[in-house]
PDB file of C-alpha atoms in Angstrom:
ATOM      1  CA  MET A1326      -1.230 -35.304  28.340  1.00  0.00           C
ATOM      2  CA  ALA A1327      -3.588 -32.543  30.557  1.00  0.00           C
ATOM      3  CA  GLN A1328      -7.248 -32.846  29.762  1.00  0.00           C
ATOM      4  CA  ARG A1329      -8.735 -29.373  28.545  1.00  0.00           C
ATOM      5  CA  ALA A1330     -12.346 -27.794  29.336  1.00  0.00           C
ATOM      6  CA  ALA A1331     -15.065 -28.843  26.951  1.00  0.00           C
ATOM      7  CA  PRO A1332     -15.694 -25.909  25.135  1.00  0.00           C
ATOM      8  CA  THR A1333     -18.741 -24.051  26.248  1.00  0.00           C
ATOM      9  CA  PHE A1334     -22.292 -23.885  24.209  1.00  0.00           C
ATOM     10  CA  VAL A1335     -21.727 -19.895  23.507  1.00  0.00           C
ATOM     11  CA  SER A1336     -18.432 -20.480  22.126  1.00  0.00           C
ATOM     12  CA  LEU A1337     -19.096 -23.000  19.892  1.00  0.00           C
ATOM     13  CA  CYS A1338     -22.128 -20.945  18.652  1.00  0.00           C
ATOM     14  CA  ILE A1339     -19.948 -17.867  18.108  1.00  0.00           C
ATOM     15  CA  GLN A1340     -17.216 -20.065  16.429  1.00  0.00           C
ATOM     16  CA  HIS A1341     -19.687 -21.760  13.916  1.00  0.00           C
ATOM     17  CA  SER A1342     -21.506 -18.675  13.408  1.00  0.00           C
ATOM     18  CA  SER A1343     -18.226 -16.944  12.147  1.00  0.00           C
ATOM     19  CA  LEU A1344     -17.640 -19.819   9.794  1.00  0.00           C
ATOM     20  CA  ALA A1345     -21.042 -19.329   8.256  1.00  0.00           C
ATOM     21  CA  LEU A1346     -20.340 -15.155   7.930  1.00  0.00           C
ATOM     22  CA  VAL A1347     -16.948 -15.953   6.885  1.00  0.00           C
ATOM     23  CA  TYR A1348     -17.826 -18.522   3.886  1.00  0.00           C
ATOM     24  CA  TYR A1349     -21.225 -16.290   3.211  1.00  0.00           C
ATOM     25  CA  ASP A1350     -18.620 -13.068   2.638  1.00  0.00           C
ATOM     26  CA  TYR A1351     -16.275 -15.127   0.425  1.00  0.00           C
ATOM     27  CA  THR A1352     -19.222 -15.827  -1.548  1.00  0.00           C
ATOM     28  CA  LEU A1353     -20.421 -12.247  -1.981  1.00  0.00           C
ATOM     29  CA  THR A1354     -16.660 -10.660  -2.841  1.00  0.00           C
ATOM     30  CA  PHE A1355     -15.415 -14.078  -5.058  1.00  0.00           C
ATOM     31  CA  ALA A1356     -16.759 -12.024  -8.368  1.00  0.00           C
ATOM     32  CA  SER A1357     -14.653  -9.384  -7.443  1.00  0.00           C
ATOM     33  CA  GLU A1358     -11.437 -11.072  -6.088  1.00  0.00           C
ATOM     34  CA  VAL A1359     -11.290 -12.852  -9.403  1.00  0.00           C
ATOM     35  CA  LYS A1360     -11.595  -9.625 -11.290  1.00  0.00           C
ATOM     36  CA  TYR A1361      -9.506  -7.480  -9.280  1.00  0.00           C
ATOM     37  CA  VAL A1362      -7.110  -9.793  -7.566  1.00  0.00           C
ATOM     38  CA  TRP A1363      -6.457 -13.112  -9.549  1.00  0.00           C
ATOM     39  CA  GLN A1364      -6.654 -11.492 -13.322  1.00  0.00           C
ATOM     40  CA  ARG A1365      -4.101  -9.350 -12.390  1.00  0.00           C
ATOM     41  CA  LYS A1366      -0.330  -9.501 -11.718  1.00  0.00           C
ATOM     42  CA  ILE A1367       0.953 -10.926  -8.825  1.00  0.00           C
ATOM     43  CA  LYS A1368       1.911  -8.257  -6.399  1.00  0.00           C
ATOM     44  CA  PHE A1369       2.917  -7.690  -2.629  1.00  0.00           C
ATOM     45  CA  MET A1370      -0.245  -7.115  -2.105  1.00  0.00           C
ATOM     46  CA  THR A1371      -1.597 -10.388  -3.818  1.00  0.00           C
ATOM     47  CA  ILE A1372       0.194 -12.081  -1.111  1.00  0.00           C
ATOM     48  CA  LEU A1373      -1.644  -9.976   1.579  1.00  0.00           C
ATOM     49  CA  TYR A1374      -4.463 -10.321   0.311  1.00  0.00           C
ATOM     50  CA  VAL A1375      -4.477 -14.536   0.279  1.00  0.00           C
ATOM     51  CA  PHE A1376      -2.912 -14.070   4.044  1.00  0.00           C
ATOM     52  CA  CYS A1377      -6.329 -12.102   4.707  1.00  0.00           C
ATOM     53  CA  ARG A1378      -7.939 -14.933   3.319  1.00  0.00           C
ATOM     54  CA  TYR A1379      -6.361 -17.772   5.979  1.00  0.00           C
ATOM     55  CA  SER A1380      -9.471 -17.536   7.973  1.00  0.00           C
ATOM     56  CA  LEU A1381     -11.575 -19.517   5.363  1.00  0.00           C
ATOM     57  CA  VAL A1382      -8.945 -22.385   6.585  1.00  0.00           C
ATOM     58  CA  ALA A1383      -8.278 -21.275   9.985  1.00  0.00           C
ATOM     59  CA  ASN A1384     -11.807 -21.431  11.372  1.00  0.00           C
ATOM     60  CA  VAL A1385     -12.497 -24.901   9.599  1.00  0.00           C
ATOM     61  CA  ILE A1386      -9.305 -26.285  11.528  1.00  0.00           C
ATOM     62  CA  TYR A1387      -9.915 -24.445  15.055  1.00  0.00           C
ATOM     63  CA  ALA A1388     -13.415 -25.351  15.298  1.00  0.00           C
ATOM     64  CA  VAL A1389     -12.566 -29.204  14.369  1.00  0.00           C
ATOM     65  CA  ALA A1390      -9.853 -29.098  16.707  1.00  0.00           C
ATOM     66  CA  ILE A1391     -12.393 -27.740  19.780  1.00  0.00           C
ATOM     67  CA  THR A1392     -15.347 -29.969  19.060  1.00  0.00           C
ATOM     68  CA  SER A1393     -13.140 -33.697  17.854  1.00  0.00           C
ATOM     69  CA  PRO A1394     -13.807 -36.462  20.249  1.00  0.00           C
ATOM     70  CA  LEU A1395     -10.254 -37.485  19.414  1.00  0.00           C
ATOM     71  CA  ASP A1396      -7.962 -36.860  22.161  1.00  0.00           C
ATOM     72  CA  LYS A1397      -5.270 -36.367  19.552  1.00  0.00           C
ATOM     73  CA  LEU A1398      -6.756 -33.411  17.955  1.00  0.00           C
ATOM     74  CA  ARG A1399      -7.742 -31.911  21.241  1.00  0.00           C
ATOM     75  CA  TYR A1400      -4.481 -31.724  22.046  1.00  0.00           C
ATOM     76  CA  TYR A1401      -3.413 -29.864  18.958  1.00  0.00           C
ATOM     77  CA  GLU A1402      -5.873 -27.124  19.860  1.00  0.00           C
ATOM     78  CA  ASN A1403      -3.146 -25.446  21.590  1.00  0.00           C
ATOM     79  CA  TYR A1404      -0.704 -25.239  18.509  1.00  0.00           C
ATOM     80  CA  ALA A1405      -3.685 -24.292  16.403  1.00  0.00           C
ATOM     81  CA  GLU A1406      -4.724 -21.656  18.864  1.00  0.00           C
ATOM     82  CA  GLU A1407      -1.164 -19.890  18.336  1.00  0.00           C
ATOM     83  CA  GLU A1408      -0.535 -20.392  14.709  1.00  0.00           C
ATOM     84  CA  ILE A1409      -4.190 -18.482  13.776  1.00  0.00           C
ATOM     85  CA  ALA A1410      -2.804 -16.106  16.362  1.00  0.00           C
ATOM     86  CA  VAL A1411       0.349 -15.539  14.504  1.00  0.00           C
ATOM     87  CA  MET A1412      -1.324 -15.467  10.865  1.00  0.00           C
ATOM     88  CA  GLN A1413      -3.024 -12.334  12.161  1.00  0.00           C
ATOM     89  CA  HIS A1414      -0.055 -10.071  11.863  1.00  0.00           C
ATOM     90  CA  ILE A1415       2.027 -11.766   8.948  1.00  0.00           C
ATOM     91  CA  GLY A1416       5.237  -9.749   9.430  1.00  0.00           C
ATOM     92  CA  SER A1417       7.932  -7.963  10.948  1.00  0.00           C
ATOM     93  CA  PRO A1418      10.501  -4.944  10.355  1.00  0.00           C
ATOM     94  CA  ARG A1419      12.722  -7.752   9.322  1.00  0.00           C
ATOM     95  CA  CYS A1420       9.745  -9.691   6.788  1.00  0.00           C
ATOM     96  CA  SER A1421       6.821  -8.661   5.477  1.00  0.00           C
ATOM     97  CA  VAL A1422       4.680  -6.259   7.053  1.00  0.00           C
ATOM     98  CA  SER A1423       0.757  -6.583   7.682  1.00  0.00           C
ATOM     99  CA  TYR A1424      -1.502  -4.450   4.881  1.00  0.00           C
ATOM    100  CA  VAL A1425      -2.663  -2.191   7.708  1.00  0.00           C
ATOM    101  CA  GLU A1426       0.946  -1.065   8.626  1.00  0.00           C
ATOM    102  CA  SER A1427       1.694  -1.014   4.943  1.00  0.00           C
ATOM    103  CA  ARG A1428      -0.935   1.047   4.384  1.00  0.00           C
ATOM    104  CA  THR A1429      -0.189   3.618   7.496  1.00  0.00           C
ATOM    105  CA  TYR A1430       3.339   3.684   6.344  1.00  0.00           C
ATOM    106  CA  ALA A1431       2.252   4.579   2.738  1.00  0.00           C
ATOM    107  CA  VAL A1432      -0.222   7.331   3.343  1.00  0.00           C
ATOM    108  CA  PHE A1433       2.761   9.026   5.847  1.00  0.00           C
ATOM    109  CA  GLY A1434       4.865   9.144   2.728  1.00  0.00           C
ATOM    110  CA  GLY A1435       7.244   6.485   3.897  1.00  0.00           C
ATOM    111  CA  SER A1436       8.067   8.051   7.160  1.00  0.00           C
ATOM    112  CA  LYS A1437      10.676   6.265   9.182  1.00  0.00           C
ATOM    113  CA  LEU A1438       8.734   7.194  12.567  1.00  0.00           C
ATOM    114  CA  VAL A1439       5.742   5.863  11.379  1.00  0.00           C
ATOM    115  CA  LEU A1440       7.397   2.655   9.854  1.00  0.00           C
ATOM    116  CA  LEU A1441       9.476   2.237  13.716  1.00  0.00           C
ATOM    117  CA  ILE A1442       6.037   2.528  15.181  1.00  0.00           C
ATOM    118  CA  PHE A1443       4.138   0.188  13.780  1.00  0.00           C
ATOM    119  CA  GLY A1444       7.219  -2.312  12.886  1.00  0.00           C
ATOM    120  CA  LEU A1445       7.461  -2.232  17.053  1.00  0.00           C
ATOM    121  CA  ALA A1446       4.161  -2.600  17.565  1.00  0.00           C
ATOM    122  CA  GLY A1447       3.281  -5.247  15.462  1.00  0.00           C
ATOM    123  CA  THR A1448       6.317  -7.398  16.452  1.00  0.00           C
ATOM    124  CA  LEU A1449       5.292  -7.045  20.203  1.00  0.00           C
ATOM    125  CA  VAL A1450       1.807  -8.404  19.131  1.00  0.00           C
ATOM    126  CA  THR A1451       3.165 -11.495  17.215  1.00  0.00           C
ATOM    127  CA  VAL A1452       5.812 -12.037  19.877  1.00  0.00           C
ATOM    128  CA  LEU A1453       3.021 -12.232  22.711  1.00  0.00           C
ATOM    129  CA  ALA A1454       0.741 -14.623  20.393  1.00  0.00           C
ATOM    130  CA  THR A1455       3.922 -17.104  20.031  1.00  0.00           C
ATOM    131  CA  THR A1456       5.370 -16.786  23.418  1.00  0.00           C
ATOM    132  CA  THR A1457       3.511 -15.339  26.129  1.00  0.00           C
ATOM    133  CA  ARG A1458       1.163 -17.284  28.854  1.00  0.00           C
ATOM    134  CA  LEU A1459      -0.415 -14.193  30.291  1.00  0.00           C
ATOM    135  CA  ARG A1460      -3.987 -14.109  30.347  1.00  0.00           C
ATOM    136  CA  ASN A1461      -5.629 -11.774  27.555  1.00  0.00           C
ATOM    137  CA  ALA A1462      -2.424 -10.613  26.755  1.00  0.00           C
ATOM    138  CA  LEU A1463      -2.931 -10.627  22.861  1.00  0.00           C
ATOM    139  CA  SER A1464      -6.819  -9.407  23.084  1.00  0.00           C
ATOM    140  CA  ILE A1465      -5.626  -6.461  24.629  1.00  0.00           C
ATOM    141  CA  SER A1466      -2.405  -5.708  22.538  1.00  0.00           C
ATOM    142  CA  THR A1467      -4.699  -6.165  19.246  1.00  0.00           C
ATOM    143  CA  VAL A1468      -7.116  -3.746  20.313  1.00  0.00           C
ATOM    144  CA  GLY A1469      -4.524  -0.918  21.156  1.00  0.00           C
ATOM    145  CA  TYR A1470      -2.860  -2.011  17.748  1.00  0.00           C
ATOM    146  CA  GLN A1471      -6.031  -1.475  15.936  1.00  0.00           C
ATOM    147  CA  VAL A1472      -6.547   1.614  17.912  1.00  0.00           C
ATOM    148  CA  LEU A1473      -3.377   2.927  17.129  1.00  0.00           C
ATOM    149  CA  CYS A1474      -3.693   2.198  13.259  1.00  0.00           C
ATOM    150  CA  ALA A1475      -7.227   4.054  13.290  1.00  0.00           C
ATOM    151  CA  ILE A1476      -5.963   6.952  14.962  1.00  0.00           C
ATOM    152  CA  PHE A1477      -2.917   7.399  12.343  1.00  0.00           C
ATOM    153  CA  THR A1478      -4.781   6.875   9.123  1.00  0.00           C
ATOM    154  CA  THR A1479      -7.799   8.785   9.992  1.00  0.00           C
ATOM    155  CA  PHE A1480      -5.348  11.936  11.507  1.00  0.00           C
ATOM    156  CA  ARG A1481      -3.379  11.383   7.879  1.00  0.00           C
ATOM    157  CA  SER A1482      -7.159  10.982   5.825  1.00  0.00           C
ATOM    158  CA  ILE A1483      -8.591  14.245   7.162  1.00  0.00           C
ATOM    159  CA  GLN A1484      -5.329  15.938   6.775  1.00  0.00           C
ATOM    160  CA  ALA A1485      -5.917  15.340   3.066  1.00  0.00           C
ATOM    161  CA  LEU A1486      -9.284  16.397   2.947  1.00  0.00           C
ATOM    162  CA  ILE A1487      -8.717  19.613   4.496  1.00  0.00           C
ATOM    163  CA  ALA A1488      -5.546  20.193   2.105  1.00  0.00           C
ATOM    164  CA  ASN A1489      -8.224  19.497  -0.894  1.00  0.00           C
ATOM    165  CA  GLY A1490     -10.801  22.107   0.070  1.00  0.00           C
ATOM    166  CA  ASP A1491     -14.606  21.485   0.917  1.00  0.00           C
ATOM    167  CA  TRP A1492     -15.583  18.344   2.289  1.00  0.00           C
ATOM    168  CA  ARG A1493     -18.577  18.218   0.981  1.00  0.00           C
ATOM    169  CA  THR A1494     -17.233  18.049  -2.658  1.00  0.00           C
ATOM    170  CA  GLN A1495     -15.161  15.311  -1.861  1.00  0.00           C
ATOM    171  CA  LYS A1496     -17.481  12.417  -0.320  1.00  0.00           C
ATOM    172  CA  HIS A1497     -16.551  10.127  -4.188  1.00  0.00           C
ATOM    173  CA  SER A1498     -13.142  10.776  -3.107  1.00  0.00           C
ATOM    174  CA  LEU A1499     -10.397   8.560  -2.298  1.00  0.00           C
ATOM    175  CA  MET A1500      -9.518   9.798   0.885  1.00  0.00           C
ATOM    176  CA  PHE A1501     -12.916   9.939   1.747  1.00  0.00           C
ATOM    177  CA  PHE A1502     -13.606   6.776   1.181  1.00  0.00           C
ATOM    178  CA  ILE A1503     -10.538   5.418   2.727  1.00  0.00           C
ATOM    179  CA  PHE A1504     -11.562   7.361   6.129  1.00  0.00           C
ATOM    180  CA  GLN A1505     -15.019   6.044   5.801  1.00  0.00           C
ATOM    181  CA  GLN A1506     -13.926   2.378   5.069  1.00  0.00           C
ATOM    182  CA  GLY A1507     -10.771   3.341   7.914  1.00  0.00           C
ATOM    183  CA  ILE A1508     -13.688   3.699  10.595  1.00  0.00           C
ATOM    184  CA  LEU A1509     -16.093   0.955   9.766  1.00  0.00           C
ATOM    185  CA  TYR A1510     -12.622  -1.430  10.093  1.00  0.00           C
ATOM    186  CA  PHE A1511     -12.144   0.082  13.452  1.00  0.00           C
ATOM    187  CA  ILE A1512     -15.610  -0.056  14.754  1.00  0.00           C
ATOM    188  CA  PHE A1513     -16.321  -3.462  13.562  1.00  0.00           C
ATOM    189  CA  ALA A1514     -13.029  -5.371  14.537  1.00  0.00           C
ATOM    190  CA  THR A1515     -12.559  -3.619  17.603  1.00  0.00           C
ATOM    191  CA  THR A1516     -15.732  -4.512  18.982  1.00  0.00           C
ATOM    192  CA  PHE A1517     -14.776  -8.162  18.752  1.00  0.00           C
ATOM    193  CA  ALA A1518     -12.072  -8.177  19.899  1.00  0.00           C
ATOM    194  CA  THR A1519     -13.191  -6.420  23.010  1.00  0.00           C
ATOM    195  CA  ALA A1520     -16.563  -8.337  23.157  1.00  0.00           C
ATOM    196  CA  SER A1521     -14.316 -11.739  23.376  1.00  0.00           C
ATOM    197  CA  LEU A1522     -11.905  -9.807  26.150  1.00  0.00           C
ATOM    198  CA  ILE A1523     -14.952  -9.056  28.074  1.00  0.00           C
ATOM    199  CA  LEU A1524     -16.967 -12.411  27.753  1.00  0.00           C
ATOM    200  CA  ASP A1525     -13.589 -13.894  28.105  1.00  0.00           C
ATOM    201  CA  TYR A1526     -13.699 -17.197  25.585  1.00  0.00           C
ATOM    202  CA  ARG A1527     -11.727 -18.230  23.096  1.00  0.00           C
ATOM    203  CA  THR A1528     -12.862 -18.330  19.443  1.00  0.00           C
ATOM    204  CA  TYR A1529     -11.506 -16.746  16.189  1.00  0.00           C
ATOM    205  CA  ILE A1530     -13.985 -14.702  14.143  1.00  0.00           C
ATOM    206  CA  GLY A1531     -11.412 -13.689  11.251  1.00  0.00           C
ATOM    207  CA  SER A1532     -13.633 -10.246  11.350  1.00  0.00           C
ATOM    208  CA  PRO A1533     -10.025  -7.828  10.583  1.00  0.00           C
ATOM    209  CA  ARG A1534      -9.150 -10.397   7.623  1.00  0.00           C
ATOM    210  CA  LEU A1535     -12.862 -10.219   6.589  1.00  0.00           C
ATOM    211  CA  MET A1536     -12.547  -6.463   6.611  1.00  0.00           C
ATOM    212  CA  THR A1537      -9.283  -6.270   5.555  1.00  0.00           C
ATOM    213  CA  ALA A1538      -9.996  -7.938   2.225  1.00  0.00           C
ATOM    214  CA  ARG A1539     -13.048  -6.276   1.870  1.00  0.00           C
ATOM    215  CA  PHE A1540     -11.012  -3.022   1.355  1.00  0.00           C
ATOM    216  CA  VAL A1541      -8.473  -4.008  -0.617  1.00  0.00           C
ATOM    217  CA  LEU A1542     -11.192  -4.836  -2.978  1.00  0.00           C
ATOM    218  CA  HIS A1543     -13.060  -1.871  -2.933  1.00  0.00           C
ATOM    219  CA  VAL A1544      -9.837  -0.052  -3.285  1.00  0.00           C
ATOM    220  CA  ARG A1545      -9.172  -1.843  -6.685  1.00  0.00           C
ATOM    221  CA  GLN A1546     -12.926  -0.897  -7.780  1.00  0.00           C
ATOM    222  CA  TRP A1547     -12.741   2.595  -6.948  1.00  0.00           C
ATOM    223  CA  GLU A1548      -9.362   2.921  -8.744  1.00  0.00           C
ATOM    224  CA  GLU A1549     -10.873   1.109 -11.990  1.00  0.00           C
ATOM    225  CA  LYS A1550     -13.700   3.182 -11.783  1.00  0.00           C
ATOM    226  CA  HIS A1551     -12.137   7.000 -10.569  1.00  0.00           C
ATOM    227  CA  LEU A1552      -8.346   6.659 -11.654  1.00  0.00           C
ATOM    228  CA  ASN A1553      -9.199   5.808 -15.325  1.00  0.00           C
ATOM    229  CA  THR A1554     -11.871   8.791 -15.698  1.00  0.00           C
ATOM    230  CA  SER A1555     -10.122  12.173 -14.535  1.00  0.00           C
ATOM    231  CA  ASN A1556     -11.531  15.192 -15.008  1.00  0.00           C
ATOM    232  CA  TYR A1557      -8.752  16.334 -16.876  1.00  0.00           C
ATOM    233  CA  SER A1558     -10.379  13.898 -20.072  1.00  0.00           C
ATOM    234  CA  ASP A1559     -12.833  16.231 -20.020  1.00  0.00           C
ATOM    235  CA  PRO A1560     -12.033  19.740 -22.484  1.00  0.00           C
ATOM    236  CA  GLN A1561     -14.726  21.755 -20.477  1.00  0.00           C
ATOM    237  CA  HIS A1562     -12.955  20.979 -16.701  1.00  0.00           C
ATOM    238  CA  SER A1563      -9.436  21.084 -18.027  1.00  0.00           C
ATOM    239  CA  PRO A1564      -7.231  24.046 -17.169  1.00  0.00           C
ATOM    240  CA  VAL A1565      -5.191  23.463 -20.592  1.00  0.00           C
ATOM    241  CA  TRP A1566      -5.469  23.693 -24.230  1.00  0.00           C
ATOM    242  CA  PHE A1567      -4.309  20.923 -25.986  1.00  0.00           C
ATOM    243  CA  ASN A1568      -3.915  20.681 -29.895  1.00  0.00           C
ATOM    244  CA  ASN A1569      -4.537  17.026 -29.986  1.00  0.00           C
ATOM    245  CA  ARG A1570      -5.784  14.203 -28.085  1.00  0.00           C
ATOM    246  CA  GLN A1571      -2.322  12.493 -27.786  1.00  0.00           C
ATOM    247  CA  ASP A1572      -1.059  15.612 -25.937  1.00  0.00           C
ATOM    248  CA  GLU A1573      -4.136  15.898 -23.725  1.00  0.00           C
ATOM    249  CA  ASN A1574      -3.410  11.840 -22.728  1.00  0.00           C
ATOM    250  CA  ILE A1575       0.265  12.187 -21.980  1.00  0.00           C
ATOM    251  CA  PHE A1576      -1.163  15.345 -19.404  1.00  0.00           C
ATOM    252  CA  ILE A1577      -3.624  13.437 -17.966  1.00  0.00           C
ATOM    253  CA  ARG A1578      -1.184  10.614 -16.880  1.00  0.00           C
ATOM    254  CA  ALA A1579       1.294  13.007 -15.740  1.00  0.00           C
ATOM    255  CA  ALA A1580      -1.459  14.812 -13.227  1.00  0.00           C
ATOM    256  CA  THR A1581      -3.028  11.520 -12.226  1.00  0.00           C
ATOM    257  CA  PRO A1582      -0.395   8.421 -11.725  1.00  0.00           C
ATOM    258  CA  GLU A1583      -1.294   5.008 -11.374  1.00  0.00           C
ATOM    259  CA  MET A1584      -2.087   4.310  -7.724  1.00  0.00           C
ATOM    260  CA  PRO A1585       0.582   2.595  -5.999  1.00  0.00           C
ATOM    261  CA  ASP A1586      -0.295  -0.835  -4.529  1.00  0.00           C
ATOM    262  CA  LEU A1587      -0.423   0.401  -1.145  1.00  0.00           C
ATOM    263  CA  GLY A1588      -1.315   4.034  -1.872  1.00  0.00           C
ATOM    264  CA  GLU A1589       0.499   7.044  -1.679  1.00  0.00           C
ATOM    265  CA  ASP A1590       1.035   9.880   0.515  1.00  0.00           C
ATOM    266  CA  PRO A1591      -2.646  12.046   0.177  1.00  0.00           C
ATOM    267  CA  VAL A1592      -1.143  15.282   1.300  1.00  0.00           C
ATOM    268  CA  GLU A1593       1.331  15.193  -0.715  1.00  0.00           C
ATOM    269  CA  ARG A1594      -1.066  14.198  -3.974  1.00  0.00           C
ATOM    270  CA  ALA A1595      -3.318  16.973  -2.836  1.00  0.00           C
ATOM    271  CA  THR A1596      -0.446  19.178  -3.473  1.00  0.00           C
ATOM    272  CA  ARG A1597       0.534  17.748  -6.814  1.00  0.00           C
ATOM    273  CA  THR A1598      -2.576  18.227  -7.878  1.00  0.00           C
ATOM    274  CA  SER A1599      -3.371  21.567  -6.913  1.00  0.00           C
ATOM    275  CA  ARG A1600      -0.237  22.336  -8.373  1.00  0.00           C
ATOM    276  CA  VAL A1601      -1.196  20.854 -12.095  1.00  0.00           C
ATOM    277  CA  SER A1602      -4.258  22.695 -11.984  1.00  0.00           C
ATOM    278  CA  ILE A1603      -2.547  26.002 -11.902  1.00  0.00           C
ATOM    279  CA  ILE A1604      -0.462  25.230 -15.023  1.00  0.00           C
TER     280      ILE A1604
END
């Protein structure tokens, strides 16, 4: 079998630093994970979250493969690289899609055009990860994919913020939160992907999955904090007068339905909320 070049000191430092980062982040978010993921019913989101945490295992396997003196483990390094790359995008239009794809699809109200665009993009990245031998093809396609996700999600978030009125009054709203977290995810993940492309090293930091897992936990935390305490529960802010508390609770559930697992079209939600406030 062909001998692989020994890993450089820089790549080893980055790989072991990524291990420390991933496990340190996991210790910080473990309590939230138990509360917002494992204490709830198993849904499609739960499966995606597990794949987001795949880097906890993948980074260890890859680090052992590149540092092991055993030729057999070094031989399987090629396969480890391919498997880790595939798990970055766990689906295609024919099966499950990644959380980022699903989230973008949801906020556009289930648009078939958005599904087609991101389905093709996700499939392209997966194919490049498993079949191509072109140098840096995976890094380039991943950066392009993340830029595309950021553009679509940011555009829809801005539309929703405009539809809801003054931005200054929406700093604690879900769409402002999604807009903020989306920008942070894009900057964080794209920076590492671009750095790996420029420095020309192979290492797996797991930052996209780390940021996605954090985003899922933050959204569920926001949901528990804000969605269960609607302004309509305060009689002083309610545009409708109710004869009893039961009627008011029914109105609250109709006006602010439970957030779907992947979210919903924010512009449509803003329109529905404005209609309810006119009643």
